[in-house]
Coordinates of C-alpha atoms and ligand atoms in Angstrom, one line a residue:
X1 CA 55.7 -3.6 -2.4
X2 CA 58.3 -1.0 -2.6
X3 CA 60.1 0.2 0.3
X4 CA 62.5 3.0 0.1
X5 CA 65.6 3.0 2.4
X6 CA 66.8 5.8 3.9
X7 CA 70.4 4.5 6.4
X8 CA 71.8 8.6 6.9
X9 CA 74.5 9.1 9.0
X10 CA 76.7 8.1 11.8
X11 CA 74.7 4.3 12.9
X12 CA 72.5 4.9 11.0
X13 CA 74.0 3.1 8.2
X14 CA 75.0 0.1 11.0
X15 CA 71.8 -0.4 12.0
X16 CA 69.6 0.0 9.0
X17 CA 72.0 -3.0 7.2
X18 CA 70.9 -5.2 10.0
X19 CA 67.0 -4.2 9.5
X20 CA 67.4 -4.9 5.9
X21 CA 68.5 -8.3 6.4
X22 CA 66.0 -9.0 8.9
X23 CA 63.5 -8.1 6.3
X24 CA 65.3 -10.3 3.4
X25 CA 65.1 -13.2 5.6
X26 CA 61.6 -12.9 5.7
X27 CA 61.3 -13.9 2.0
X28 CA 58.2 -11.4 1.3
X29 CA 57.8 -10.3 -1.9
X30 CA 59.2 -6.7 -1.1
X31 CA 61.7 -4.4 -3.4
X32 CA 64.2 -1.8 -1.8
X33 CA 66.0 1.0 -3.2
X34 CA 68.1 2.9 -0.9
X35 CA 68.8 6.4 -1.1
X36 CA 71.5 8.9 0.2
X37 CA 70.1 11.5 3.0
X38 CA 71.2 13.9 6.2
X39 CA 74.6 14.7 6.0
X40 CA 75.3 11.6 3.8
X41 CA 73.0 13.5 1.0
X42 CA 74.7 16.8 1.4
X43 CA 78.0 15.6 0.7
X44 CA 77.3 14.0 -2.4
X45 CA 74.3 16.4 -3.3
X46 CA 74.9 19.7 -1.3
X47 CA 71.7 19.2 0.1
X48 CA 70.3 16.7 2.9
X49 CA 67.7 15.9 1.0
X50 CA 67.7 15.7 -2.4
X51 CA 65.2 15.7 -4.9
X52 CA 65.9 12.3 -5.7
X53 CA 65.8 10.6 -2.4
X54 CA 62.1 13.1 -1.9
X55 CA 60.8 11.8 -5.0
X56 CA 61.6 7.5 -4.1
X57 CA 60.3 8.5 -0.7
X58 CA 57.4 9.7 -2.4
X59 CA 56.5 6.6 -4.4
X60 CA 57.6 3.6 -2.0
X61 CA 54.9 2.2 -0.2
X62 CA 57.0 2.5 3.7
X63 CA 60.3 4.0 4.4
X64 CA 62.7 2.9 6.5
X65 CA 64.8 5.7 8.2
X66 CA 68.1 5.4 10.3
X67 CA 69.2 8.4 11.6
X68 CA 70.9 11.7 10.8
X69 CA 72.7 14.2 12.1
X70 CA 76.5 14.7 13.2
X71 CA 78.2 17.3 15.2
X72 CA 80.7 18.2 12.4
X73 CA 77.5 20.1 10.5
X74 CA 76.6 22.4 13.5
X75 CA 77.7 25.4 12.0
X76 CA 76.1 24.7 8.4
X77 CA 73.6 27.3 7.6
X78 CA 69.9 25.4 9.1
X79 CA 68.4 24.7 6.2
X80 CA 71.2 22.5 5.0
X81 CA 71.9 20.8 8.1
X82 CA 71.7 17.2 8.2
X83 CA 68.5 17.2 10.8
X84 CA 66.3 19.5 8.4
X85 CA 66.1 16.0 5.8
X86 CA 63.6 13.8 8.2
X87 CA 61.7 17.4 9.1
X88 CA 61.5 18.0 5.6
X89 CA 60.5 14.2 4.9
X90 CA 57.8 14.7 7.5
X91 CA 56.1 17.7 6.4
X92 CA 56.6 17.0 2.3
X93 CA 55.0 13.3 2.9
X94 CA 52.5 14.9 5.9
X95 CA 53.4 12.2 8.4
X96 CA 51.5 14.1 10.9
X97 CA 51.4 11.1 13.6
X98 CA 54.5 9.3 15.3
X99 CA 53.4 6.1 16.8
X100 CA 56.1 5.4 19.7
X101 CA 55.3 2.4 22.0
X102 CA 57.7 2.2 24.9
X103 CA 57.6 -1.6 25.8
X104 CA 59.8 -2.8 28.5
X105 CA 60.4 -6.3 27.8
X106 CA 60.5 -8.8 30.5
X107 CA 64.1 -9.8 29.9
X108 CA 65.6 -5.9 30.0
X109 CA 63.4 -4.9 33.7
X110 CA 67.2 -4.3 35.1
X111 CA 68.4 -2.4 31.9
X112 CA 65.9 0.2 33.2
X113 CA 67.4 3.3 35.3
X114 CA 64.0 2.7 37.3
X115 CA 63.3 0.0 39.7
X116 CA 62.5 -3.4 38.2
X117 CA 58.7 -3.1 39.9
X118 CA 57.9 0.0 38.5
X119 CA 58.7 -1.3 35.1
X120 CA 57.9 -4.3 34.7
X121 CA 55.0 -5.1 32.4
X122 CA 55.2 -1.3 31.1
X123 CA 53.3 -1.3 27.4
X124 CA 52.9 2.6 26.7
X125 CA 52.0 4.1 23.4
X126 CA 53.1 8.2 22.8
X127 CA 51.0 9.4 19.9
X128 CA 53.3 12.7 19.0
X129 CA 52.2 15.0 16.8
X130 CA 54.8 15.7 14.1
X131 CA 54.3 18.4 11.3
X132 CA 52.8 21.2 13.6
X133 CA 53.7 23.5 17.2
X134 CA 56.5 25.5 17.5
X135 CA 58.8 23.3 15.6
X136 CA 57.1 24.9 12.1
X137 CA 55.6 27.5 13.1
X138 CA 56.1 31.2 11.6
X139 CA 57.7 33.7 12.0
X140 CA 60.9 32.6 13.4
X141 CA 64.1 34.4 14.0
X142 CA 65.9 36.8 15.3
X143 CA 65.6 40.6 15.4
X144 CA 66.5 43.5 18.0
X145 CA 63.7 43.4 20.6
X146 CA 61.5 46.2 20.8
X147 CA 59.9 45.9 23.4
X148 CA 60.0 43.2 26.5
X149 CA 62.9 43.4 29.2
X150 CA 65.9 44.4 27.0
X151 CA 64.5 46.8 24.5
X152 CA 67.0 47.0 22.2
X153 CA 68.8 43.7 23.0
X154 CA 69.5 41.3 20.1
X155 CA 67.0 38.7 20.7
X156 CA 65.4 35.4 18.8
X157 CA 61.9 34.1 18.9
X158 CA 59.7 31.0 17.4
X159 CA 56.1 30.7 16.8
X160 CA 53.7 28.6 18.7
X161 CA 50.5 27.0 16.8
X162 CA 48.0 24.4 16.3
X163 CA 45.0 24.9 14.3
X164 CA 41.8 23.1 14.5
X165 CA 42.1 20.2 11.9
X166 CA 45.9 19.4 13.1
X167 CA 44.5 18.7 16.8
X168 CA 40.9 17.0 15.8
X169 CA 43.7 14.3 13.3
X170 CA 46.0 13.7 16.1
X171 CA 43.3 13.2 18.3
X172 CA 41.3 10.7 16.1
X173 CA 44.4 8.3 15.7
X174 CA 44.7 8.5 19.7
X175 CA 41.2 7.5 20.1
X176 CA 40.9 5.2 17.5
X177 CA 44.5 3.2 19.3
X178 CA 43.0 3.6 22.9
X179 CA 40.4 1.1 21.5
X180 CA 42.9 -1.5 19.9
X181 CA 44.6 -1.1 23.5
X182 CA 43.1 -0.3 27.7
X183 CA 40.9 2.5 26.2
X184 CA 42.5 5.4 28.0
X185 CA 44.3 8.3 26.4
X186 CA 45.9 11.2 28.7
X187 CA 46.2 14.5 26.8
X188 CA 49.3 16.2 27.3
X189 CA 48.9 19.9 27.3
X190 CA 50.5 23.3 29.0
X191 CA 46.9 25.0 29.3
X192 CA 47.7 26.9 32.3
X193 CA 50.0 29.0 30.1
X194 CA 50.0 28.3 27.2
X195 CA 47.0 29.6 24.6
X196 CA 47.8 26.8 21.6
X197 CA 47.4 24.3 24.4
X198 CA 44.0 25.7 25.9
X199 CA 43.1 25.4 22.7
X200 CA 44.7 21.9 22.1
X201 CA 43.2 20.6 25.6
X202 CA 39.5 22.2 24.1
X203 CA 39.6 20.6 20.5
X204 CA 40.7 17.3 22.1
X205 CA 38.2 17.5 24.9
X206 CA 35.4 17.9 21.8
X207 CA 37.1 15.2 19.8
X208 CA 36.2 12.9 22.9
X209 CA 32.9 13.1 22.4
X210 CA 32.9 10.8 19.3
X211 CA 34.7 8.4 21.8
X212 CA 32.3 7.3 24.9
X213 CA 34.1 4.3 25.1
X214 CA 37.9 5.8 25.6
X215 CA 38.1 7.4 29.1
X216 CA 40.4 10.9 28.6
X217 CA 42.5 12.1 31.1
X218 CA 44.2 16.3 30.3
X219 CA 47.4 16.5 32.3
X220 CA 50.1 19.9 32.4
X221 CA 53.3 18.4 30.9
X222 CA 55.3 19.4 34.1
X223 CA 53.2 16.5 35.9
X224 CA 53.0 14.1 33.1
X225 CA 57.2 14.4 33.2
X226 CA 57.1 13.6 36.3
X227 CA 54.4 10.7 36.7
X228 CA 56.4 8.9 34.1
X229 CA 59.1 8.3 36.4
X230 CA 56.9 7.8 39.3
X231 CA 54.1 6.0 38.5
X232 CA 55.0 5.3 34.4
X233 CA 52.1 2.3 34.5
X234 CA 49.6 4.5 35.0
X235 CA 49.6 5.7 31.4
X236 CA 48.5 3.6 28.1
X237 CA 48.3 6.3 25.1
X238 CA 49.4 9.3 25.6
X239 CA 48.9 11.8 23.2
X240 CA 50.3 15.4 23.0
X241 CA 52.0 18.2 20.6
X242 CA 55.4 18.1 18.7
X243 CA 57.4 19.8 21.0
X244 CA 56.3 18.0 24.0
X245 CA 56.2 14.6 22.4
X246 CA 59.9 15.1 21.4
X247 CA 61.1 15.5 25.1
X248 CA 58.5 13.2 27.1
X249 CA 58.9 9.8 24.2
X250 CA 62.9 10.1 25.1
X251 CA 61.8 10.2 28.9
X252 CA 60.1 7.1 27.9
X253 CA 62.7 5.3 26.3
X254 CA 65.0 5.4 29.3
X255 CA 62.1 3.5 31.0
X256 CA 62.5 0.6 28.8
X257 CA 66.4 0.7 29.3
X258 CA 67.6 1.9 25.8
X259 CA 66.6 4.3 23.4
X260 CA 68.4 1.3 21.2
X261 CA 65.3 -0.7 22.0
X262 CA 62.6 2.0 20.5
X263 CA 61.1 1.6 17.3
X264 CA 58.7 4.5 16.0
X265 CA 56.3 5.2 13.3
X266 CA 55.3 8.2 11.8
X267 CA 52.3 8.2 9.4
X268 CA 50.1 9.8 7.0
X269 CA 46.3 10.2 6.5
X270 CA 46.3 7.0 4.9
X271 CA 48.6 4.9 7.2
X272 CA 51.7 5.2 4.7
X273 CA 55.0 5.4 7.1
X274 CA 58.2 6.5 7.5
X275 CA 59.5 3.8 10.1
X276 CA 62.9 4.7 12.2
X277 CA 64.1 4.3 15.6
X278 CA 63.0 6.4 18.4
X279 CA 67.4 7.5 19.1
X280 CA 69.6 10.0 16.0
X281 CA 72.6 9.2 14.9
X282 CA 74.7 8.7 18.1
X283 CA 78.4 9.8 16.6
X284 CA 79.6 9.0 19.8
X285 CA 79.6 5.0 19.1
X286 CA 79.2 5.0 15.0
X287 CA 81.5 2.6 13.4
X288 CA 82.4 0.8 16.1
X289 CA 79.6 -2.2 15.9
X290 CA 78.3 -1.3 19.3
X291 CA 75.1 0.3 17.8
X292 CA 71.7 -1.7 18.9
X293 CA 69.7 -2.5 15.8
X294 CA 66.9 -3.2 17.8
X295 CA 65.0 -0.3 17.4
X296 CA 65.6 0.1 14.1
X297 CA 64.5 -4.0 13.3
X298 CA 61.1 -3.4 15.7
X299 CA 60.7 -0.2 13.1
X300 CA 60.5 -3.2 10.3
X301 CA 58.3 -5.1 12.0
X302 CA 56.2 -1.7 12.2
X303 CA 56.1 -0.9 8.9
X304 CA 54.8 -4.5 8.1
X305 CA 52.3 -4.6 10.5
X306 CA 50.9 -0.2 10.2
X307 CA 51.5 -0.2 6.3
X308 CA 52.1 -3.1 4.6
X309 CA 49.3 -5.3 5.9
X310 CA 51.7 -8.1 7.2
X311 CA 50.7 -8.7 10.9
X312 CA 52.3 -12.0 10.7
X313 CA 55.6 -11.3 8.9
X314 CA 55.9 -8.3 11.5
X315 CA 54.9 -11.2 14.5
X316 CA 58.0 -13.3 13.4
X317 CA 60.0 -10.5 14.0
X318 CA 59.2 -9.4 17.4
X319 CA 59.0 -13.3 18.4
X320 CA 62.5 -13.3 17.2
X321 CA 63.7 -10.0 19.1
X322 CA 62.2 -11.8 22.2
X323 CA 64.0 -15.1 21.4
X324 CA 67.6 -13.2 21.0
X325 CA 66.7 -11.5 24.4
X326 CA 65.8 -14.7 26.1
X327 CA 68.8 -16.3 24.8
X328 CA 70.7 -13.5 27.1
X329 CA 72.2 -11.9 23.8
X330 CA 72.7 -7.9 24.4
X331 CA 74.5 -4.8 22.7
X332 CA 76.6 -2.9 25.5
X333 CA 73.7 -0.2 26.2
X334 CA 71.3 -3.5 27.3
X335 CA 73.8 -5.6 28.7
X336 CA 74.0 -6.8 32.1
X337 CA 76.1 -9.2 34.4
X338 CA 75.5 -12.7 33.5
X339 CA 74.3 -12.1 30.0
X340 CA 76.5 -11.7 26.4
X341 CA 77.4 -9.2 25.1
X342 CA 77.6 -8.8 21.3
X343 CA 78.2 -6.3 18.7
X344 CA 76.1 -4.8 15.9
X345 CA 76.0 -7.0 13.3
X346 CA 76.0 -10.5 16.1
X347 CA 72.6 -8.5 16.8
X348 CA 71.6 -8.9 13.5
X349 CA 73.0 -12.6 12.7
X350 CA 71.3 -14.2 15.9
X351 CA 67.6 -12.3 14.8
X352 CA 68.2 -13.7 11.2
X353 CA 69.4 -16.7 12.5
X354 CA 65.9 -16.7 14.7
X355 CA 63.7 -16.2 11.7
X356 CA 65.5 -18.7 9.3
X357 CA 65.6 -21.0 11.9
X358 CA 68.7 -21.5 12.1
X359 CA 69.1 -20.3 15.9
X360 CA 72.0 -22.2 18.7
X361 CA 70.0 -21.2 21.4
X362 CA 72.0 -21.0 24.3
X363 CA 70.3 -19.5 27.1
X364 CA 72.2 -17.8 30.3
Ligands
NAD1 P1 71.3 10.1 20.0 O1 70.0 9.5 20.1 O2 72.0 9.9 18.7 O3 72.3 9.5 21.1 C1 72.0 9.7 22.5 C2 72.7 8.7 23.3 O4 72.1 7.4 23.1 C3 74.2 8.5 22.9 O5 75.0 8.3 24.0 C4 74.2 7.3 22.0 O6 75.4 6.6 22.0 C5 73.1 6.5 22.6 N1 72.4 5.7 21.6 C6 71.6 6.2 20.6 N2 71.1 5.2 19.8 C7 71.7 4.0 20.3 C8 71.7 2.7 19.9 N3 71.0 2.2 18.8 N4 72.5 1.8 20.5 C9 73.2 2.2 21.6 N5 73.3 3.5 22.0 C10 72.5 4.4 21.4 O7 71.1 11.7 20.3 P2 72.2 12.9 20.3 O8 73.6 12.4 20.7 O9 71.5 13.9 21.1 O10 72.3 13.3 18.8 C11 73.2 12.8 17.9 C12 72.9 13.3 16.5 O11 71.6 12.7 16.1 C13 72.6 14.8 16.4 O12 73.1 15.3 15.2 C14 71.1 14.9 16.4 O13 70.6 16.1 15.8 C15 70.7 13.7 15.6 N6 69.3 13.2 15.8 C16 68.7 12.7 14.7 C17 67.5 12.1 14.9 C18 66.8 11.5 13.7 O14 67.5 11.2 12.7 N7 65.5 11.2 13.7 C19 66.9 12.0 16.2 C20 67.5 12.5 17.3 C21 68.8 13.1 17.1

């Protein structure tokens, strides 16, 4: 097995060292080769992703993403910024699904900004489509309106889309997770408005049919924004389009009490993966070891378990990930009076030290 490794920019690099040694200590019979990408890539190459890093992407059996991005590259043209390399990845490879479970894990119910009961015992999955909607669709631009409120006005515009096939895919792997999981799926839509998501709410609603066994639920996103926060329980998969997914699996995350805690998998027709935490690149805290590598270690533990057919490797992680947590271990975005709190790469010793065994338990 071949896995390509893809750190970025900013903690990205932090984090992704600590998942690598996670997955060494796991003794599997896996090869990495790790490749420069975001703005990383464009300093060395002139281009966030280069052809190179596409092409070991390409053969690699799972990637494992850190993050990219940085403020410093705002005012690059767009198609050189350091963002356009994982939406390039994503379209080149067609990882057309993004698997994002929002667990909130017993120890971390007062890291949450919710209350500990409405929490507690949360296990929900956002399904996000990722290579269609407004993000890609064409035209795009800007232009000098000619019609509207401001004829004449400079103005800019994006395209909103979904065809058939897109929806019936994403629909399929939501379906086909319901009945791993509680067998519901809400469908996420804007149908009220929105003509792609009439259509989204109808192809989903003919989808179903294949499924008697899942129950479906269609809610506006407006309302599913909000019952998140008020009653975030209630949902088990929830599955919706690109743009909507992108704002409502962050709204997630804070329910768990750190997007450092989110791990996220985004995959192909044939359950290939890119696997990278749910946050970006956070500049704000990058080289100062107070990055959770969490996510980005739960992302392994992904990959083995969605692509590389190693349930139990990917079990020895998360038990481990629970064991640090128990043990009252916590980065500064988790931590909380009366437990530790340790950097970075501590993170990363004490879920190595876990997995070799090697663990001074001291629980607080
Ligand atoms: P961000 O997710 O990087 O950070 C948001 C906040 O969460 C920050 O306060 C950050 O310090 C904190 N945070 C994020 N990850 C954390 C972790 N592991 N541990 C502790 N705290 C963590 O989002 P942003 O600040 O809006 O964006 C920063 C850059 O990342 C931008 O250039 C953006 O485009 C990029 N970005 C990249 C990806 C990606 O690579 N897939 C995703 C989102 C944002």
């Amino acid at each position: 097995m071949k896995i390509a490794i893809l750190p970025g920019d900013g903690i990205g690099t932090e984090i992704v060292a600590q998942a690598v040694r996670v997955l060494h200590a796991l003794e599997l019979k896996i090869e990495t080769e790790t490749a420069l990408v975001g703005g990383a890539a464009y300093e060395a190459h002139g281009h966030p992703l280069p052809d190179s890093t596409l092409q070991l992407a390409r053969a690699a059996d799972a990637i494992l993403f850190g993050a990219v991005g940085d403020w410093k590259y705002d005012q690059l043209e767009r198609a050189l910024r350091p963002e356009q390399a994982i939406l390039g990845l994503r379209k080149q490879l067609g990882l057309f699904a993004n698997l994002r479970p929002a667990l909130c894990y017993p120890q971390l119910t007062h890291a949450s900004s919710l209350k500990p009961e409405l929490v507690a015992g949360l296990d929900i999955l956002i399904i996000r489509e990722l290579t269609g909607d407004i993000y890609f669709g064409q035209p795009r631009g800007r232009r000098t309106a000619v019609d509207g409120h401001f004829p004449g006005a400079d103005e800019a515009f994006d395209t909103m889309r979904y065809s058939r096939p897109e929806i019936e895919r994403i629909a399929h792997v939501a379906f086909q997770a319901a009945r791993k999981r509680s067998k519901k799926v809400t469908s996420v839509d804007k149908a009220n408005v929105l003509e792609t998501f009439q259509f989204w709410k109808d192809v989903v609603t003919e989808v179903h049919a294949q499924y008697p066994d899942v129950e479906l639920q269609h809610m506006y996103v407006d309302n599913a924004a909000m019952q998140l926060v008020k009653a975030p329980k209630s949902f088990d998969v929830l599955v919706t389009g690109n743009m909507f997914g992108d704002i409502l699996s962050d709204e997630a995350a804070m329910l768990t009490g750190s997007i450092g805690m989110l791990p996220s998998a985004s995959l192909d027709r044939s359950n290939k993966g890119l696997y990278e935490p749910s946050h970006g690149s956070a500049p704000d805290i990058a080289g100062r070891d107070l990055a959770n590598p969490l996510a980005t270690i739960l992302s392994v533990a992904m990959m083995l378990r969605y692509s590389l057919d190693q349930a139990a490797a990917a079990d020895r992680i998360e038990s481990a990930v629970q064991a640090v947590l128990t043990a009252g271990l916590r980065t500064a975005d988790i931590w909380s009076q009366g437990t530790t709190k340790i950097g970075t790469r501590a993170m990363g010793d004490a879920v190595v030290a876990e997995i070799t065994g090697k663990a001074i338990t001291t629980k607080t």
